[in-house]
XYZ file of N, CA and C in Angstrom:
786
model
N 24.110 25.310 -16.985
C 23.151 24.194 -16.943
C 22.988 23.611 -18.352
N 22.953 22.298 -18.448
C 22.781 21.644 -19.741
C 21.446 22.028 -20.360
N 21.419 22.093 -21.695
C 20.184 22.456 -22.393
C 19.132 21.376 -22.297
N 19.523 20.158 -21.898
C 18.551 19.061 -21.952
C 17.896 18.770 -20.612
N 18.284 19.473 -19.547
C 17.619 19.222 -18.273
C 17.592 20.485 -17.424
N 16.725 20.466 -16.419
C 16.623 21.579 -15.481
C 16.316 21.021 -14.104
N 16.924 21.608 -13.085
C 16.710 21.200 -11.696
C 16.385 22.450 -10.895
N 15.288 22.407 -10.139
C 14.830 23.600 -9.429
C 14.010 23.204 -8.206
N 13.825 24.145 -7.296
C 13.005 23.919 -6.115
C 13.774 23.293 -4.971
N 13.065 23.103 -3.853
C 13.655 22.502 -2.664
C 12.642 21.571 -2.023
N 13.132 20.441 -1.526
C 12.244 19.504 -0.844
C 12.454 18.093 -1.322
N 11.375 17.316 -1.336
C 11.429 15.917 -1.762
C 11.884 15.819 -3.214
N 12.793 14.899 -3.545
C 13.201 14.736 -4.944
C 12.037 14.243 -5.811
N 11.874 14.867 -6.967
C 10.796 14.518 -7.888
C 11.306 14.631 -9.325
N 11.209 13.543 -10.073
C 11.609 13.516 -11.474
C 10.363 13.547 -12.349
N 10.384 14.380 -13.410
C 9.265 14.494 -14.338
C 9.685 13.980 -15.710
N 8.937 13.031 -16.261
C 9.221 12.444 -17.568
C 8.113 12.832 -18.538
N 8.471 13.517 -19.622
C 7.499 14.042 -20.578
C 6.998 12.956 -21.538
N 6.126 13.357 -22.455
C 5.548 12.435 -23.423
C 6.274 12.440 -24.752
N 5.844 11.584 -25.657
C 6.489 11.427 -26.961
C 6.330 12.696 -27.796
N 7.418 13.094 -28.456
C 7.405 14.273 -29.297
C 7.574 15.578 -28.560
N 7.700 15.545 -27.250
C 7.796 16.754 -26.427
C 9.201 16.866 -25.841
N 9.385 17.713 -24.847
C 10.670 17.819 -24.162
C 10.427 18.336 -22.756
N 11.499 18.663 -22.031
C 11.332 19.015 -20.622
C 10.572 20.324 -20.408
N 10.401 21.135 -21.472
C 9.637 22.374 -21.324
C 8.135 22.120 -21.218
N 7.701 20.884 -21.456
C 6.295 20.550 -21.194
C 5.889 20.973 -19.792
N 6.842 20.893 -18.847
C 6.552 21.092 -17.435
C 6.636 22.543 -16.983
N 6.763 23.490 -17.930
C 6.935 24.892 -17.552
C 5.763 25.449 -16.755
N 4.571 24.907 -16.948
C 3.393 25.395 -16.225
C 3.266 24.741 -14.850
N 3.647 23.465 -14.762
C 3.477 22.706 -13.524
C 4.635 22.877 -12.556
N 5.862 22.877 -13.050
C 7.031 22.863 -12.172
C 7.040 23.995 -11.139
N 6.709 25.250 -11.515
C 6.735 26.311 -10.500
C 5.785 26.077 -9.330
N 4.706 25.349 -9.568
C 3.750 25.047 -8.500
C 4.271 23.954 -7.565
N 5.218 23.164 -8.054
C 5.777 22.070 -7.259
C 7.039 22.471 -6.498
N 7.714 23.504 -6.970
C 9.028 23.854 -6.429
C 9.035 24.226 -4.945
N 7.949 24.755 -4.352
C 7.983 25.008 -2.911
C 8.095 23.739 -2.062
N 7.668 22.600 -2.605
C 7.646 21.351 -1.834
C 8.596 20.284 -2.347
N 9.084 20.450 -3.574
C 9.892 19.401 -4.192
C 11.118 20.001 -4.878
N 12.192 19.216 -4.886
C 13.299 19.529 -5.771
C 13.000 18.791 -7.079
N 12.729 19.552 -8.110
C 12.181 19.017 -9.357
C 13.289 18.858 -10.393
N 13.397 17.666 -10.935
C 14.331 17.384 -12.025
C 13.525 17.010 -13.254
N 13.736 17.741 -14.334
C 13.074 17.426 -15.604
C 14.133 17.420 -16.703
N 14.038 16.469 -17.589
C 15.050 16.351 -18.629
C 14.427 15.850 -19.930
N 15.152 16.054 -21.033
C 14.710 15.553 -22.332
C 15.017 14.065 -22.422
N 14.003 13.273 -22.681
C 14.224 11.844 -22.864
C 14.967 11.588 -24.178
N 15.577 10.437 -24.287
C 16.324 10.074 -25.478
C 15.501 10.328 -26.742
N 16.145 10.933 -27.751
C 15.460 11.186 -29.006
C 14.591 12.426 -29.011
N 14.624 13.210 -27.948
C 13.781 14.391 -27.806
C 14.633 15.611 -27.436
N 14.191 16.778 -27.878
C 14.861 18.003 -27.492
C 16.351 17.969 -27.789
N 17.154 18.207 -26.739
C 18.612 18.239 -26.878
C 19.278 16.930 -26.460
N 18.488 15.902 -26.168
C 19.075 14.601 -25.844
C 19.578 13.940 -27.130
N 20.368 12.885 -26.964
C 20.956 12.248 -28.151
C 19.874 11.589 -29.005
N 20.166 11.523 -30.300
C 19.237 10.905 -31.245
C 19.156 9.401 -31.012
N 18.066 8.805 -31.476
C 17.857 7.363 -31.354
C 17.396 6.816 -32.692
N 17.407 5.493 -32.808
C 16.893 4.853 -34.017
C 16.029 3.666 -33.609
N 15.672 2.831 -34.555
C 14.735 1.742 -34.287
C 15.279 0.693 -33.318
N 16.567 0.741 -33.029
C 17.142 -0.226 -32.092
C 16.882 0.146 -30.638
N 16.347 1.333 -30.383
C 16.140 1.774 -29.004
C 15.093 0.895 -28.311
N 15.284 0.688 -27.018
C 14.349 -0.116 -26.218
C 14.007 0.621 -24.937
N 13.036 0.090 -24.233
C 12.681 0.659 -22.931
C 13.884 0.636 -21.994
N 14.718 -0.371 -22.116
C 15.894 -0.456 -21.244
C 16.828 0.731 -21.431
N 16.880 1.295 -22.622
C 17.707 2.479 -22.852
C 17.168 3.670 -22.061
N 15.849 3.804 -22.004
C 15.246 4.895 -21.241
C 15.424 4.675 -19.743
N 15.379 3.426 -19.304
C 15.650 3.100 -17.903
C 17.083 3.477 -17.547
N 18.027 3.148 -18.423
C 19.423 3.502 -18.179
C 19.603 5.015 -18.134
N 18.868 5.748 -18.983
C 18.970 7.205 -18.955
C 18.489 7.762 -17.616
N 17.397 7.225 -17.090
C 16.900 7.694 -15.797
C 17.887 7.359 -14.687
N 18.526 6.196 -14.752
C 19.605 5.887 -13.803
C 20.681 6.972 -13.840
N 21.091 7.339 -15.046
C 22.139 8.343 -15.212
C 21.720 9.686 -14.633
N 20.475 10.089 -14.873
C 20.011 11.385 -14.374
C 19.889 11.393 -12.851
N 19.437 10.296 -12.269
C 19.390 10.222 -10.802
C 20.794 10.266 -10.218
N 21.720 9.563 -10.847
C 23.105 9.585 -10.367
C 23.695 10.982 -10.494
N 23.416 11.653 -11.605
C 23.919 13.011 -11.808
C 23.418 13.953 -10.706
N 22.131 13.734 -10.315
C 21.543 14.563 -9.261
C 22.026 14.187 -7.873
N 22.689 13.034 -7.743
C 23.131 12.564 -6.441
C 22.013 11.970 -5.611
N 20.967 11.477 -6.282
C 19.807 10.922 -5.588
C 19.843 9.394 -5.642
N 19.786 8.769 -4.497
C 19.659 7.314 -4.474
C 18.248 6.890 -4.851
N 17.272 7.740 -4.516
C 15.887 7.440 -4.850
C 15.130 8.748 -5.029
N 13.931 8.670 -5.609
C 13.133 9.868 -5.862
C 11.692 9.465 -6.123
N 10.795 10.420 -6.009
C 9.457 10.269 -6.550
C 9.568 10.436 -8.060
N 8.763 9.689 -8.816
C 8.837 9.754 -10.273
C 7.431 9.951 -10.840
N 7.304 10.973 -11.686
C 6.060 11.244 -12.406
C 6.311 11.059 -13.892
N 5.528 10.203 -14.531
C 5.617 10.004 -15.968
C 4.322 10.386 -16.647
N 4.448 11.125 -17.753
C 3.293 11.586 -18.516
C 3.263 10.890 -19.873
N 2.134 10.283 -20.224
C 1.949 9.642 -21.525
C 3.047 8.602 -21.747
N 3.884 8.735 -22.787
C 4.973 7.773 -22.957
C 5.881 7.753 -21.736
N 6.075 8.917 -21.119
C 6.885 8.971 -19.905
C 6.323 8.101 -18.793
N 4.988 7.898 -18.800
C 4.385 7.009 -17.819
C 4.784 5.563 -18.036
N 4.928 5.160 -19.310
C 5.389 3.801 -19.602
C 6.813 3.612 -19.060
N 7.658 4.612 -19.280
C 9.039 4.525 -18.805
C 9.079 4.543 -17.282
N 8.292 5.426 -16.670
C 8.278 5.526 -15.209
C 7.819 4.221 -14.573
N 6.767 3.612 -15.129
C 6.281 2.355 -14.581
C 7.274 1.231 -14.748
N 7.891 1.152 -15.928
C 8.907 0.123 -16.157
C 10.093 0.319 -15.223
N 10.436 1.573 -14.981
C 11.557 1.866 -14.084
C 11.230 1.458 -12.643
N 10.022 1.753 -12.206
C 9.628 1.411 -10.831
C 9.676 -0.090 -10.601
N 9.352 -0.872 -11.644
C 9.419 -2.323 -11.514
C 10.858 -2.822 -11.559
N 11.678 -2.201 -12.412
C 13.065 -2.648 -12.571
C 13.974 -2.147 -11.457
N 13.657 -0.977 -10.882
C 14.504 -0.350 -9.858
C 13.651 0.031 -8.645
N 13.031 -0.932 -7.989
C 12.103 -0.591 -6.900
C 12.753 0.200 -5.766
N 14.043 0.012 -5.558
C 14.720 0.717 -4.482
C 14.938 2.195 -4.799
N 14.760 2.594 -6.053
C 15.034 3.976 -6.447
C 13.772 4.827 -6.603
N 12.583 4.212 -6.485
C 11.333 4.955 -6.664
C 10.562 4.956 -5.351
N 10.397 6.137 -4.774
C 9.686 6.267 -3.499
C 8.183 6.174 -3.703
N 7.676 7.022 -4.589
C 6.270 7.014 -4.987
C 6.201 7.277 -6.483
N 5.154 6.772 -7.093
C 5.038 6.806 -8.545
C 3.734 7.487 -8.936
N 3.820 8.439 -9.885
C 2.621 9.074 -10.432
C 2.603 8.849 -11.937
N 1.498 8.342 -12.450
C 1.341 8.045 -13.867
C 0.221 8.922 -14.405
N 0.581 9.862 -15.255
C -0.346 10.884 -15.736
C -0.635 10.669 -17.226
N -1.920 10.535 -17.563
C -2.315 10.363 -18.967
C -1.544 9.220 -19.623
N -1.539 8.082 -18.956
C -0.722 6.935 -19.363
C -1.601 5.834 -19.944
N -1.135 5.205 -21.021
C -1.933 4.160 -21.670
C -1.753 2.821 -20.956
N -2.788 2.000 -21.070
C -2.753 0.672 -20.453
C -3.745 -0.226 -21.165
N -3.243 -1.305 -21.745
C -4.067 -2.328 -22.384
C -5.150 -1.726 -23.288
N -4.691 -1.094 -24.380
C -5.628 -0.555 -25.369
C -6.556 -1.660 -25.889
N -7.796 -1.309 -26.153
C -8.696 -2.273 -26.793
C -8.368 -2.306 -28.289
N -8.952 -3.231 -29.065
C -8.586 -3.345 -30.486
C -8.754 -2.058 -31.275
N -9.828 -1.320 -31.044
C -10.031 -0.065 -31.763
C -8.956 0.956 -31.388
N -8.631 1.035 -30.119
C -7.608 1.977 -29.670
C -6.234 1.601 -30.219
N -5.946 0.310 -30.266
C -4.673 -0.157 -30.820
C -4.568 0.171 -32.302
N -5.655 -0.041 -33.049
C -5.643 0.283 -34.472
C -5.443 1.784 -34.689
N -6.067 2.591 -33.848
C -5.966 4.050 -34.006
C -4.542 4.537 -33.797
N -3.857 4.038 -32.767
C -2.496 4.514 -32.521
C -1.535 3.988 -33.576
N -1.756 2.790 -34.081
C -0.903 2.268 -35.156
C -1.117 3.064 -36.447
N -2.348 3.505 -36.679
C -2.612 4.352 -37.849
C -1.884 5.684 -37.715
N -1.828 6.231 -36.493
C -1.106 7.481 -36.281
C 0.393 7.273 -36.481
N 0.903 6.121 -36.058
C 2.315 5.808 -36.273
C 2.628 5.747 -37.763
N 1.779 5.062 -38.525
C 1.989 4.977 -39.970
C 1.928 6.365 -40.616
N 0.972 7.168 -40.187
C 0.819 8.504 -40.763
C 2.013 9.393 -40.434
N 2.577 9.204 -39.250
C 3.698 10.055 -38.830
C 4.909 9.898 -39.728
N 5.029 8.751 -40.373
C 6.182 8.497 -41.243
C 6.068 9.220 -42.576
N 4.863 9.585 -42.984
C 4.677 10.148 -44.320
C 3.916 11.460 -44.336
N 3.140 11.720 -43.310
C 2.258 12.883 -43.301
C 3.050 14.187 -43.200
N 2.524 15.258 -43.798
C 3.084 16.588 -43.634
C 3.170 16.929 -42.152
N 4.314 17.456 -41.710
C 4.521 17.686 -40.277
C 3.520 18.680 -39.700
N 3.235 19.732 -40.433
C 2.284 20.723 -39.939
C 0.905 20.107 -39.747
N 0.469 19.308 -40.710
C -0.842 18.657 -40.603
C -0.870 17.688 -39.428
N 0.215 16.923 -39.259
C 0.275 15.966 -38.155
C 0.238 16.680 -36.809
N 0.970 17.802 -36.709
C 0.986 18.559 -35.455
C -0.402 19.101 -35.130
N -1.093 19.599 -36.136
C -2.431 20.141 -35.901
C -3.388 19.069 -35.401
N -3.298 17.876 -35.978
C -4.156 16.771 -35.530
C -3.875 16.450 -34.060
N -2.601 16.402 -33.692
C -2.230 16.106 -32.306
C -2.749 17.176 -31.363
N -2.568 18.436 -31.723
C -2.998 19.531 -30.848
C -4.507 19.514 -30.647
N -5.255 19.219 -31.691
C -6.711 19.146 -31.563
C -7.125 18.015 -30.637
N -6.383 16.925 -30.680
C -6.705 15.778 -29.826
C -6.290 16.018 -28.376
N -5.209 16.745 -28.181
C -4.646 16.908 -26.844
C -5.309 18.003 -26.007
N -5.708 19.113 -26.661
C -6.205 20.284 -25.937
C -7.709 20.445 -26.088
N -8.363 20.948 -25.054
C -9.776 21.282 -25.164
C -9.939 22.530 -26.027
N -11.064 22.663 -26.728
C -11.298 23.878 -27.518
C -11.219 25.153 -26.678
N -11.701 25.095 -25.442
C -11.682 26.286 -24.588
C -10.260 26.747 -24.320
N -9.347 25.807 -24.063
C -7.959 26.194 -23.798
C -7.291 26.711 -25.068
N -7.591 26.090 -26.199
C -7.018 26.571 -27.462
C -7.417 28.012 -27.734
N -8.654 28.357 -27.392
C -9.119 29.733 -27.598
C -8.533 30.685 -26.563
N -8.345 30.205 -25.337
C -7.888 31.065 -24.246
C -6.377 31.283 -24.250
N -5.614 30.250 -24.637
C -4.146 30.308 -24.559
C -3.512 29.845 -25.876
N -3.806 30.523 -26.973
C -3.284 30.064 -28.270
C -1.765 30.062 -28.343
N -1.115 30.967 -27.614
C 0.351 31.024 -27.668
C 0.988 29.801 -27.022
N 0.364 29.269 -25.970
C 0.914 28.063 -25.326
C 0.716 26.852 -26.238
N -0.426 26.771 -26.869
C -0.680 25.682 -27.811
C 0.315 25.757 -28.971
N 0.589 26.968 -29.453
C 1.544 27.151 -30.546
C 2.934 26.687 -30.147
N 3.350 26.961 -28.912
C 4.666 26.523 -28.445
C 4.782 25.002 -28.449
N 3.736 24.326 -28.019
C 3.741 22.861 -28.070
C 3.812 22.398 -29.528
N 3.051 23.059 -30.394
C 3.078 22.705 -31.803
C 4.451 22.901 -32.423
N 5.147 23.965 -32.049
C 6.494 24.200 -32.565
C 7.455 23.105 -32.116
N 7.276 22.630 -30.905
C 8.117 21.526 -30.433
C 7.915 20.304 -31.336
N 6.680 20.007 -31.675
C 6.395 18.866 -32.542
C 7.030 19.040 -33.918
N 6.991 20.256 -34.446
C 7.538 20.514 -35.777
C 9.054 20.396 -35.825
N 9.719 20.626 -34.702
C 11.179 20.622 -34.687
C 11.785 19.271 -34.313
N 10.956 18.257 -34.140
C 11.492 16.933 -33.814
C 12.301 16.365 -34.977
N 13.375 15.651 -34.635
C 14.061 14.826 -35.621
C 13.122 13.671 -35.967
N 12.779 13.532 -37.236
C 11.733 12.571 -37.606
C 12.120 11.135 -37.262
N 13.366 10.747 -37.526
C 13.786 9.373 -37.245
C 13.714 9.080 -35.749
N 14.175 10.026 -34.926
C 14.114 9.837 -33.476
C 12.671 9.789 -32.996
N 11.840 10.689 -33.535
C 10.429 10.720 -33.145
C 9.741 9.398 -33.471
N 9.990 8.889 -34.668
C 9.357 7.631 -35.063
C 9.821 6.470 -34.190
N 11.101 6.472 -33.826
C 11.615 5.404 -32.962
C 10.944 5.447 -31.600
N 10.788 6.656 -31.046
C 10.124 6.796 -29.749
C 8.637 6.483 -29.859
N 8.007 6.969 -30.932
C 6.573 6.739 -31.093
C 6.278 5.260 -31.258
N 7.188 4.526 -31.866
C 6.985 3.084 -32.031
C 6.917 2.398 -30.659
N 7.803 2.801 -29.739
C 7.742 2.242 -28.380
C 6.403 2.578 -27.737
N 5.968 3.822 -27.903
C 4.696 4.242 -27.326
C 3.518 3.482 -27.940
N 3.515 3.369 -29.274
C 2.389 2.738 -29.964
C 2.308 1.246 -29.693
N 3.463 0.611 -29.518
C 3.495 -0.839 -29.310
C 3.702 -1.202 -27.841
N 3.548 -0.203 -26.960
C 3.928 -0.407 -25.569
C 2.854 -0.893 -24.632
N 1.781 -1.481 -25.176
C 0.684 -1.929 -24.310
C 1.115 -2.949 -23.264
N 2.117 -3.740 -23.597
C 2.530 -4.783 -22.653
C 3.491 -4.278 -21.580
N 4.027 -3.078 -21.761
C 5.063 -2.588 -20.834
C 4.533 -2.544 -19.401
N 3.423 -1.855 -19.195
C 2.895 -1.746 -17.834
C 2.157 -3.009 -17.406
N 1.584 -3.725 -18.362
C 0.940 -4.989 -18.000
C 1.955 -5.952 -17.404
N 3.161 -5.979 -17.978
C 4.216 -6.852 -17.464
C 4.837 -6.298 -16.191
N 4.880 -4.967 -16.077
C 5.553 -4.349 -14.936
C 4.672 -4.241 -13.696
N 3.346 -4.243 -13.886
C 2.418 -3.873 -12.814
C 2.647 -4.621 -11.505
N 2.769 -5.935 -11.579
C 2.890 -6.712 -10.343
C 4.196 -6.441 -9.615
N 5.195 -5.896 -10.324
C 6.478 -5.600 -9.703
C 6.594 -4.198 -9.169
N 5.544 -3.387 -9.304
C 5.567 -2.009 -8.802
C 5.034 -2.013 -7.376
N 5.947 -2.012 -6.432
C 5.560 -2.171 -5.034
C 5.240 -0.854 -4.346
N 5.719 0.262 -4.887
C 5.540 1.551 -4.207
C 4.112 2.065 -4.404
N 3.667 2.987 -3.550
C 2.366 3.622 -3.756
C 2.348 4.376 -5.086
N 1.175 4.384 -5.734
C 1.061 5.007 -7.055
C -0.231 5.806 -7.166
N -0.143 6.885 -7.913
C -1.295 7.705 -8.283
C -1.416 7.661 -9.796
N -2.615 7.362 -10.303
C -2.853 7.277 -11.747
C -3.934 8.299 -12.094
N -3.611 9.229 -13.004
C -4.529 10.316 -13.345
C -4.712 10.427 -14.856
N -5.890 10.865 -15.266
C -6.122 11.216 -16.664
C -7.286 12.187 -16.739
N -7.531 12.705 -17.956
C -8.667 13.575 -18.186
C -9.896 12.780 -18.612
N -11.038 13.252 -18.225
C -12.295 12.571 -18.548
C -12.482 12.384 -20.054
N -11.967 13.320 -20.853
C -12.194 13.316 -22.300
C -10.946 12.902 -23.075
N -9.990 12.308 -22.411
C -8.762 11.865 -23.074
C -9.059 10.585 -23.853
N -8.952 10.659 -25.178
C -9.257 9.492 -26.001
C -8.052 8.586 -26.180
N -6.861 9.054 -25.796
C -5.656 8.250 -25.918
C -5.358 7.442 -24.678
N -5.450 8.071 -23.521
C -5.320 7.355 -22.241
C -6.611 7.606 -21.472
N -7.539 6.726 -21.669
C -8.922 6.929 -21.249
C -9.120 6.684 -19.751
N -10.245 7.164 -19.213
C -10.565 6.844 -17.818
C -10.597 5.339 -17.550
N -11.080 4.555 -18.529
C -11.066 3.099 -18.341
C -9.653 2.597 -18.117
N -8.713 3.040 -18.953
C -7.320 2.634 -18.787
C -6.781 3.023 -17.410
N -7.085 4.237 -16.991
C -6.587 4.722 -15.703
C -7.108 3.870 -14.556
N -8.388 3.567 -14.583
C -8.962 2.766 -13.494
C -8.422 1.334 -13.515
N -8.279 0.764 -14.715
C -7.759 -0.600 -14.801
C -6.287 -0.661 -14.406
N -5.521 0.364 -14.764
C -4.122 0.401 -14.362
C -4.005 0.520 -12.855
N -4.792 1.388 -12.245
C -4.756 1.525 -10.788
C -5.128 0.208 -10.109
N -6.095 -0.488 -10.680
C -6.511 -1.775 -10.106
C -5.425 -2.829 -10.245
N -4.591 -2.715 -11.294
C -3.549 -3.710 -11.531
C -2.321 -3.512 -10.650
N -2.195 -2.318 -10.073
C -1.035 -2.027 -9.230
C -1.342 -2.378 -7.774
N -0.351 -2.859 -7.035
C -0.594 -3.299 -5.662
C -1.097 -2.202 -4.729
N -0.587 -0.954 -4.885
C -0.978 0.154 -4.005
C -1.234 1.384 -4.861
N -2.446 1.546 -5.349
C -2.690 2.660 -6.266
C -4.075 3.241 -6.098
N -4.178 4.511 -6.481
C -5.460 5.194 -6.530
C -5.596 5.867 -7.887
N -6.830 5.976 -8.360
C -7.102 6.590 -9.657
C -7.818 7.918 -9.458
N -7.518 8.880 -10.344
C -8.204 10.165 -10.336
C -8.471 10.586 -11.775
N -9.719 10.905 -12.077
C -10.115 11.365 -13.407
C -10.566 12.819 -13.282
N -9.967 13.695 -14.080
C -10.250 15.123 -14.012
C -11.369 15.469 -14.991
N -12.488 15.970 -14.520
C -13.635 16.241 -15.396
C -13.305 17.254 -16.495
N -13.859 16.994 -17.684
C -13.798 17.956 -18.773
C -12.453 18.150 -19.429
N -11.462 17.305 -19.110
C -10.120 17.505 -19.623
C -9.720 16.444 -20.645
N -8.820 16.829 -21.544
C -8.268 15.916 -22.533
C -6.876 15.463 -22.082
N -5.919 15.430 -23.012
C -4.621 14.805 -22.742
C -3.624 15.719 -22.033
N -3.743 17.026 -22.219
C -2.701 17.944 -21.757
C -2.941 18.471 -20.350
N -3.182 17.577 -19.420
C -3.433 17.981 -18.039
C -2.335 18.868 -17.443
N -1.047 18.558 -17.611
C -0.031 19.395 -16.957
C 0.064 20.803 -17.535
N -0.512 21.009 -18.727
C -0.508 22.341 -19.333
C -1.837 23.059 -19.086
N -2.943 22.362 -19.257
C -4.258 22.984 -19.090
C -4.653 23.168 -17.629
N -4.350 22.189 -16.801
C -4.777 22.236 -15.400
C -3.611 21.945 -14.450
N -2.545 22.739 -14.506
C -1.404 22.467 -13.636
C -1.743 22.564 -12.143
N -2.673 23.439 -11.783
C -3.020 23.570 -10.365
C -3.690 22.307 -9.843
N -4.545 21.684 -10.651
C -5.196 20.441 -10.237
C -4.166 19.324 -10.093
N -3.262 19.234 -11.073
C -2.222 18.205 -11.008
C -1.311 18.434 -9.817
N -0.915 19.688 -9.583
C -0.028 19.999 -8.456
C -0.679 19.644 -7.128
N -1.953 19.974 -6.971
C -2.651 19.657 -5.717
C -2.725 18.152 -5.501
N -2.998 17.414 -6.569
C -3.054 15.955 -6.454
C -1.695 15.392 -6.074
N -0.643 15.893 -6.696
C 0.703 15.407 -6.394
C 1.117 15.757 -4.968
N 0.815 16.969 -4.541
C 1.169 17.363 -3.182
C 0.439 16.495 -2.164
N -0.841 16.246 -2.401
C -1.591 15.410 -1.473
C -1.108 13.978 -1.440
N -0.666 13.490 -2.582
C -0.218 12.103 -2.675
C 1.241 11.924 -2.256
N 2.122 12.725 -2.805
C 3.553 12.515 -2.583
C 4.012 12.943 -1.201
N 3.300 13.869 -0.575
C 3.731 14.354 0.736
C 3.055 13.644 1.882
N 2.313 12.579 1.595
C 1.730 11.779 2.670
C 2.835 11.236 3.555
N 2.541 11.087 4.826
C 3.526 10.481 5.736
C 3.864 9.084 5.271
N 5.087 8.716 5.441
C 5.546 7.384 5.025
C 4.665 6.318 5.665
N 4.191 5.409 4.829
C 3.368 4.326 5.334
C 1.890 4.641 5.366
N 1.504 5.865 4.990
C 0.081 6.190 4.981
C -0.640 5.322 3.955
N -1.846 4.863 4.256
C -2.534 3.951 3.343
C -2.961 4.635 2.062
N -2.932 3.903 0.973
C -3.432 4.365 -0.305
C -4.750 3.633 -0.572
N -5.811 4.384 -0.717
C -7.126 3.794 -0.899
C -7.501 3.837 -2.368
N -7.780 2.716 -3.017
C -8.143 2.713 -4.442
C -9.402 3.554 -4.677
């Protein structure tokens, strides 16, 4: 098996797209809960993990082409697609560009139309990422992503995520982060073209992809529902995999044509 992807489980096809600075091991906590009902495909996005490096010329279309390649490799004409954080931007853009290939769409901890303060904050993080000490930058991210209770309860899991951040190729990371930081228009432009049913989720305390963003994104999509998980920050698939799995099972396994209630 290639180092950059993993395929496991049996059932409905489901692709998982991780966030910026991470890799397919983000899903190590969630994937086992999904495998009884889904055939799960997770892979390293361009510029991450063992995938090929990228530079400032990379575009969303490159990530769309990569997802085409991975679906073709799996022999899937279509699949359910879950995108987390930056992966949500790619998943949404893909659903609009390739409507015939996305059965249902789940957008987890995904940004949408940042307000001016939120836009300034992410651009400041982008600027800092180019010059800041990697260890310091990783610590800031981990504090923002995880609740204090989880950091105290599962320090080894938090450390593993931190190690992933430290081992990123800086040029590739910056190229990907630039798409994420400047990507407010991606889903705004794609929303009207996303015809499939969608589930939009975030944590109540997520300051990067806020409950407001989640509700507004769900409202902008033709067939979508929003879910906000109480007391959680950004790392829902790591901190609360059982909650995410239950939501996905309830949403993705609905009978074809079942109504989606906002």
